[in-house]
XYZ file of C-alpha atoms in Angstrom:
459
model
C 10.020 -47.552 -26.688
C 10.565 -44.519 -25.228
C 14.255 -44.590 -24.655
C 14.217 -43.944 -20.858
C 11.541 -41.586 -19.013
C 13.383 -38.296 -21.250
C 14.890 -39.752 -23.857
C 13.956 -38.618 -27.356
C 10.372 -37.751 -27.563
C 10.219 -36.447 -24.396
C 7.687 -33.175 -24.153
C 9.005 -30.216 -22.784
C 7.219 -26.934 -21.494
C 10.631 -25.028 -21.066
C 13.517 -24.233 -22.581
C 14.956 -27.876 -21.924
C 17.905 -29.094 -23.671
C 16.888 -27.091 -26.603
C 19.302 -25.593 -28.700
C 17.105 -23.924 -31.527
C 14.380 -21.400 -31.510
C 11.888 -22.955 -33.317
C 8.350 -22.667 -32.448
C 7.019 -25.348 -34.108
C 3.716 -27.431 -32.128
C 5.439 -30.067 -29.532
C 4.770 -33.618 -30.942
C 4.786 -37.059 -28.738
C 7.108 -39.309 -30.357
C 8.142 -42.677 -29.081
C 10.471 -44.852 -30.567
C 8.802 -48.003 -31.846
C 10.326 -51.611 -32.905
C 9.904 -51.711 -36.867
C 7.243 -54.565 -36.517
C 5.406 -53.274 -34.138
C 2.605 -50.458 -34.440
C -0.183 -51.528 -31.636
C -1.415 -48.435 -29.790
C -0.330 -47.185 -26.528
C -2.641 -47.353 -23.300
C -1.646 -45.251 -20.318
C -1.459 -47.915 -17.355
C -0.719 -45.244 -14.444
C -0.083 -41.261 -14.783
C 2.801 -40.244 -12.180
C 4.466 -36.843 -11.090
C 8.050 -35.956 -10.225
C 9.951 -33.382 -9.389
C 7.521 -32.030 -6.619
C 8.790 -31.016 -3.312
C 7.155 -27.521 -1.583
C 4.176 -27.417 -4.183
C 0.948 -29.042 -3.172
C 0.837 -32.330 -5.178
C -2.887 -32.984 -5.148
C -3.212 -29.315 -6.781
C -0.344 -30.071 -9.662
C -2.585 -33.661 -10.285
C -6.072 -31.538 -10.691
C -4.510 -29.670 -13.632
C -3.368 -32.830 -15.673
C -6.238 -34.170 -17.944
C -4.970 -37.426 -19.468
C -6.198 -40.559 -17.372
C -5.225 -44.054 -16.788
C -7.089 -46.541 -18.694
C -7.057 -43.992 -21.913
C -4.890 -44.451 -25.522
C -2.576 -41.926 -25.217
C -3.395 -38.526 -27.103
C -0.173 -36.695 -27.966
C -2.253 -33.439 -28.007
C -4.143 -34.252 -24.711
C -0.099 -34.614 -23.055
C 0.549 -31.254 -24.727
C -2.233 -29.442 -23.659
C -1.243 -30.731 -20.091
C 2.126 -29.776 -20.498
C 1.394 -26.357 -21.233
C -1.701 -25.982 -18.601
C 0.848 -27.099 -16.056
C 3.498 -24.410 -16.716
C 0.667 -22.082 -17.036
C 0.250 -22.838 -13.210
C 3.300 -20.117 -12.813
C 5.007 -22.668 -10.312
C 7.617 -24.307 -12.842
C 10.813 -23.120 -14.747
C 10.230 -26.647 -16.253
C 7.421 -29.249 -17.249
C 8.598 -32.670 -19.146
C 6.332 -35.324 -20.437
C 7.890 -38.860 -20.696
C 6.820 -42.414 -21.588
C 8.421 -45.936 -20.293
C 6.911 -49.469 -21.462
C 5.844 -51.269 -19.030
C 6.427 -54.953 -18.773
C 3.280 -57.331 -18.570
C 3.142 -59.820 -16.510
C 4.717 -63.290 -17.451
C 1.629 -65.128 -17.300
C -0.523 -62.108 -19.055
C -2.485 -63.253 -22.245
C -0.990 -61.645 -25.187
C -2.686 -58.266 -26.396
C -2.936 -55.759 -29.128
C -1.809 -52.699 -26.921
C 1.073 -51.749 -25.464
C 0.838 -50.614 -21.634
C 3.169 -47.241 -20.391
C 3.665 -45.144 -17.924
C 2.831 -41.409 -18.779
C 5.462 -39.139 -16.327
C 5.404 -35.641 -16.138
C 8.730 -34.053 -14.318
C 8.597 -30.963 -13.114
C 11.628 -28.330 -11.952
C 9.954 -25.990 -9.197
C 10.779 -22.399 -8.837
C 12.966 -21.888 -6.110
C 11.895 -20.212 -2.891
C 13.062 -16.956 -1.969
C 15.263 -17.633 1.519
C 17.028 -13.672 1.718
C 16.048 -10.519 0.256
C 19.092 -8.262 0.116
C 19.790 -4.687 -0.873
C 23.083 -3.942 -1.840
C 24.791 -0.540 -3.039
C 22.086 1.537 -0.924
C 23.972 4.498 1.310
C 21.212 7.331 0.399
C 18.289 5.719 1.472
C 18.721 3.479 4.325
C 17.641 -0.444 3.881
C 14.513 0.124 5.962
C 13.226 2.661 3.718
C 13.748 0.385 0.271
C 12.238 -2.927 2.110
C 9.350 -0.463 2.609
C 8.743 -0.962 -1.398
C 9.820 -4.637 -1.766
C 6.875 -6.738 -1.723
C 8.674 -9.735 -2.242
C 8.127 -12.463 0.731
C 10.716 -15.123 2.136
C 9.519 -19.041 1.449
C 7.518 -17.431 -1.572
C 8.345 -19.322 -5.168
C 10.671 -16.954 -7.055
C 9.363 -15.160 -9.461
C 11.523 -13.246 -12.623
C 8.317 -11.052 -13.382
C 7.608 -10.220 -9.542
C 11.810 -9.396 -9.039
C 11.824 -7.081 -12.304
C 8.390 -5.400 -10.848
C 10.039 -4.211 -7.368
C 13.210 -3.108 -9.488
C 10.596 -0.542 -10.810
C 9.265 -0.062 -6.981
C 12.917 0.664 -5.506
C 13.662 3.310 -8.995
C 10.337 5.132 -8.414
C 11.364 5.819 -4.728
C 15.009 6.955 -5.644
C 12.996 9.077 -8.458
C 10.545 10.353 -5.966
C 14.114 11.643 -3.611
C 15.825 12.937 -6.404
C 18.373 10.646 -7.856
C 16.686 10.700 -11.255
C 19.667 8.838 -12.220
C 19.875 5.884 -10.055
C 20.204 2.389 -11.560
C 18.661 -0.444 -9.890
C 18.737 -4.521 -11.301
C 18.981 -7.469 -9.548
C 20.204 -10.939 -9.874
C 20.568 -14.191 -7.867
C 22.129 -16.290 -5.540
C 21.936 -19.919 -5.213
C 21.628 -21.648 -2.204
C 20.655 -25.390 -0.687
C 17.842 -26.963 -0.967
C 16.571 -25.116 -4.108
C 16.462 -21.501 -2.214
C 17.635 -18.485 -3.610
C 18.849 -15.211 -2.503
C 17.360 -12.129 -4.258
C 19.563 -9.413 -4.390
C 18.641 -6.012 -5.409
C 21.635 -3.567 -7.074
C 21.325 -0.648 -6.738
C 23.850 2.127 -8.087
C 22.541 5.728 -6.698
C 24.583 8.109 -8.360
C 24.088 11.809 -7.131
C 20.752 13.535 -6.752
C 20.079 15.893 -10.208
C 18.769 19.154 -9.252
C 16.795 21.738 -11.638
C 18.755 24.437 -12.032
C 16.297 26.514 -14.125
C 12.869 26.213 -15.989
C 13.111 28.261 -19.455
C 10.009 29.559 -20.600
C 9.754 30.388 -24.057
C 6.828 32.380 -26.045
C 4.976 33.223 -22.938
C 4.205 36.985 -23.871
C 0.955 37.172 -22.323
C 2.080 35.957 -19.000
C 5.271 36.651 -16.885
C 7.394 34.165 -15.927
C 6.844 34.334 -12.265
C 2.825 33.809 -12.497
C 3.839 30.613 -14.622
C 6.164 29.100 -12.270
C 4.199 29.746 -8.914
C 2.037 26.926 -10.313
C 4.366 24.377 -11.183
C 5.129 21.605 -8.947
C 8.877 21.477 -10.571
C 10.935 23.667 -8.794
C 13.540 25.287 -9.364
C 16.725 24.910 -6.956
C 17.663 27.602 -5.208
C 20.964 27.718 -2.860
C 18.523 27.115 0.100
C 17.692 23.793 -1.469
C 20.897 22.263 -2.081
C 21.113 20.394 1.242
C 17.633 19.463 0.886
C 14.590 17.997 -1.065
C 13.637 21.399 -2.588
C 14.404 21.432 -6.675
C 14.967 17.830 -7.489
C 13.649 16.493 -10.613
C 11.462 14.590 -10.833
C 10.350 13.284 -14.382
C 6.297 12.481 -13.603
C 5.852 16.320 -12.159
C 6.222 17.569 -16.195
C 3.116 16.131 -17.500
C 1.107 17.615 -14.630
C 3.142 21.261 -15.005
C 1.970 20.951 -18.745
C -1.676 20.980 -17.595
C -0.988 23.610 -15.088
C 0.059 26.027 -17.524
C -2.775 25.146 -19.877
C -5.178 25.665 -17.101
C -3.930 28.999 -16.361
C -3.780 30.394 -19.666
C -7.835 29.336 -19.830
C -7.974 31.451 -16.851
C -6.844 34.338 -18.535
C -8.233 34.508 -21.928
C -5.915 31.849 -24.147
C -8.020 29.646 -25.147
C -5.896 28.272 -27.533
C -2.458 27.814 -25.906
C -0.893 25.213 -26.214
C 2.749 23.833 -24.517
C 5.107 21.473 -26.421
C 6.677 18.769 -24.725
C 9.628 19.661 -22.710
C 12.974 19.621 -23.334
C 15.392 18.422 -20.813
C 19.315 18.584 -20.405
C 21.361 17.439 -18.175
C 24.671 19.312 -17.181
C 27.921 17.550 -18.071
C 28.571 16.710 -14.308
C 24.835 15.128 -14.371
C 24.263 16.659 -11.370
C 21.858 19.649 -12.622
C 18.895 19.780 -15.338
C 17.241 22.644 -17.454
C 13.968 22.349 -18.415
C 12.768 24.161 -21.256
C 9.011 24.858 -22.169
C 8.115 26.003 -25.283
C 4.347 28.338 -25.107
C 2.106 29.008 -28.129
C -0.424 31.449 -26.273
C -1.979 32.428 -29.644
C -4.716 35.189 -28.982
C -6.487 36.102 -26.090
C -10.170 36.294 -26.087
C -12.938 38.078 -24.480
C -16.464 37.064 -23.615
C -19.342 37.691 -26.091
C -22.750 36.137 -25.556
C -23.262 34.546 -22.343
C -26.327 32.117 -22.765
C -28.630 29.204 -20.761
C -30.191 26.728 -23.172
C -31.881 23.199 -22.425
C -34.431 21.908 -20.189
C -33.962 23.657 -16.889
C -36.340 23.808 -13.543
C -36.389 27.508 -14.062
C -36.537 29.951 -17.510
C -33.390 30.810 -18.581
C -33.452 34.871 -17.258
C -34.492 33.221 -13.770
C -30.853 31.252 -13.644
C -28.653 34.053 -15.254
C -28.380 35.810 -12.066
C -26.336 32.813 -10.741
C -23.733 33.073 -14.027
C -20.228 35.030 -13.395
C -19.216 34.762 -16.617
C -20.034 38.234 -17.969
C -19.976 39.784 -21.272
C -16.924 42.018 -22.000
C -14.392 40.586 -19.709
C -11.417 38.533 -20.568
C -12.400 35.036 -20.851
C -11.982 33.028 -17.423
C -12.492 28.804 -17.402
C -12.290 29.272 -13.838
C -16.116 31.292 -14.025
C -16.906 28.337 -16.614
C -16.889 25.964 -13.820
C -18.172 27.705 -10.741
C -20.962 28.184 -13.207
C -21.811 24.777 -14.083
C -21.460 24.002 -10.430
C -24.137 26.555 -9.380
C -26.549 25.707 -12.510
C -26.397 21.780 -11.432
C -27.158 22.328 -8.041
C -29.929 24.342 -9.196
C -31.517 21.848 -10.867
C -30.530 19.156 -7.714
C -31.995 21.060 -5.118
C -35.373 21.066 -7.135
C -34.950 16.703 -7.243
C -32.891 16.258 -10.532
C -30.064 14.525 -8.825
C -28.921 13.570 -12.748
C -28.615 16.550 -13.816
C -26.086 18.014 -16.251
C -24.329 21.398 -17.854
C -22.365 20.748 -21.413
C -20.100 23.853 -22.259
C -20.674 25.150 -25.718
C -18.059 27.420 -26.418
C -18.433 30.053 -29.967
C -15.210 31.093 -30.662
C -14.879 34.194 -33.682
C -11.175 34.046 -34.163
C -10.983 37.241 -36.277
C -12.605 39.379 -33.528
C -11.342 37.555 -30.994
C -14.482 37.204 -29.087
C -15.862 34.091 -27.304
C -19.866 33.405 -26.954
C -20.858 30.749 -24.198
C -23.553 28.616 -23.577
C -24.544 26.504 -21.157
C -26.826 23.641 -21.567
C -28.873 22.597 -19.326
C -30.566 19.128 -18.966
C -32.033 18.229 -15.576
C -33.294 14.604 -16.491
C -35.696 13.054 -14.140
C -36.720 14.001 -10.370
C -35.305 11.578 -7.593
C -36.328 10.823 -4.417
C -34.563 9.831 -1.274
C -34.635 6.010 -0.545
C -32.872 4.065 2.144
C -30.813 5.955 4.779
C -27.922 3.442 6.118
C -25.084 4.065 8.193
C -21.709 2.722 7.270
C -18.540 1.998 9.436
C -18.206 1.002 12.992
C -19.762 3.598 15.478
C -20.997 3.414 19.000
C -23.228 6.472 18.448
C -26.349 5.490 18.482
C -28.672 5.161 15.412
C -31.293 8.246 16.447
C -28.010 10.385 17.393
C -27.295 11.024 13.755
C -30.227 10.158 12.020
C -31.723 13.762 14.128
C -29.317 15.197 12.564
C -30.551 14.792 8.801
C -32.191 17.536 6.893
C -34.107 15.071 5.152
C -36.130 11.974 5.595
C -36.472 8.988 3.379
C -39.073 9.154 0.664
C -38.517 13.416 0.187
C -37.410 14.856 -2.932
C -33.808 14.662 -3.523
C -31.840 18.345 -2.269
C -28.100 18.267 -3.225
C -28.532 21.402 -0.530
C -30.204 18.742 2.377
C -27.251 16.047 1.923
C -24.443 19.097 2.451
C -26.311 20.952 5.182
C -26.570 16.870 6.868
C -23.215 16.680 6.330
C -22.136 19.640 8.353
C -24.607 19.117 10.994
C -23.135 15.717 11.673
C -19.970 16.610 11.804
C -20.273 19.414 14.458
C -21.557 16.980 16.870
C -17.862 16.035 17.405
C -17.943 12.632 17.700
C -16.722 11.930 14.418
C -13.470 12.618 12.476
C -14.782 11.683 8.827
C -18.319 12.392 7.592
C -19.624 11.286 3.762
C -23.346 11.074 2.483
C -23.162 8.979 -0.342
C -25.900 8.430 -2.667
C -26.007 4.898 -4.912
C -28.447 3.975 -7.301
C -31.321 1.153 -7.064
C -33.802 -0.866 -9.015
C -35.798 2.114 -9.202
C -33.665 4.926 -11.339
C -35.420 7.849 -9.648
C -35.172 6.407 -6.305
C -31.509 7.084 -4.596
C -30.507 4.963 -0.996
C -28.673 7.343 0.780
C -25.614 5.910 3.213
C -24.025 8.143 5.591
C -19.960 7.081 5.947
C -18.579 7.665 9.579
C -14.949 7.521 11.136
C -15.401 7.878 14.745
C -12.997 10.087 16.358
C -10.160 8.111 18.959
C -11.348 6.773 21.953
C -10.132 9.679 24.747
C -9.655 12.578 22.424
C -11.650 15.697 22.909
C -12.631 19.036 22.001
C -11.912 22.384 23.717
C -13.507 25.782 22.403
C -12.301 28.881 24.050
C -13.028 32.688 23.714
C -12.105 35.869 25.507
C -12.531 39.779 24.808
């Protein structure tokens, strides 16, 4: 029978003392007497190794029950289920034959004890930051979300390494290296130590722009989040290199080109080079501008409240001018508002460009879909407020059941804000069971008690 509780045949959910990397499905093996092939019946199920974890919670994960015939597959499932709790470094299952009473009648079964032995993860006794000089321990600990007395998890520790590294990158220490290790302490506890190697701050020495014939360097650099380090910034944070800014900068450059008529402009992935002393970085951005387009025909199509000729005065994009995507965004908002103010809350405006590459002319169509007419539903207030409900409601430019209007929502928001009682006012709509009815939620944040505003004028 089983050679002790964890002899041959023990199931392990952790590394145990295996020395190979085989991934075979574990099987419960029982060493039997050659003359015996009797089934094994579980007399009792026990748990071992539990100190801090709630024993009832662990026991609820075990499906094997006393009185059942031993099923190796079911035992293996229990081992996996216990490991999946994330509370243990190892889980093992073993058997122990139980001797029948001397006066017990002969049986065609063998009674065994099924024992699950767990190795609890250690708890965190101390969290320590080492090697930090440029950042205070307090500032580093603010981004660490490990908590004392919680069970230690390598995944959580690794996640916090990333958070500390992000903190250092935000402060310009792009080359900072963070790692962690644990130190064993009594009573199955550990000290979690984050080791910091700060290195020097990395400054952006230069941003080189290549291929930008249509837009000057200064105009492009003015929209970038990445700043070049100047003499005045060498002692401050200006000019610190932040890798996450590069993707945003590429989008800003492409948007700038769209506002100058370069609808085919592209920016290659940035080339970043580090100086020999590891203190400075040079960033090279290669731009492919393409041709500059002028506006051809501008039309409005689709299903609109008003005919196209009545909406055209709202459009700022005019034939003959250099294409400007910022005007397209403004036009789209105005055309949508024209529909929404007539009750069509779900109105959309699509852009349909038609470029002529040879003539460098771009025809533009605004395609309007007004959707279905909507009405205001129930009006409710959100956020604790001591201001009377009627004081707020009397400032509203609309009532329940009225035709939807975007202008009335914006005007109501301004009027409530003008009362001076609230730090923040937001009026939002939310769908209801009836698609054409929108409930209104007025979210309010009151000013701090005792604060007031003073207005003064003189001539």
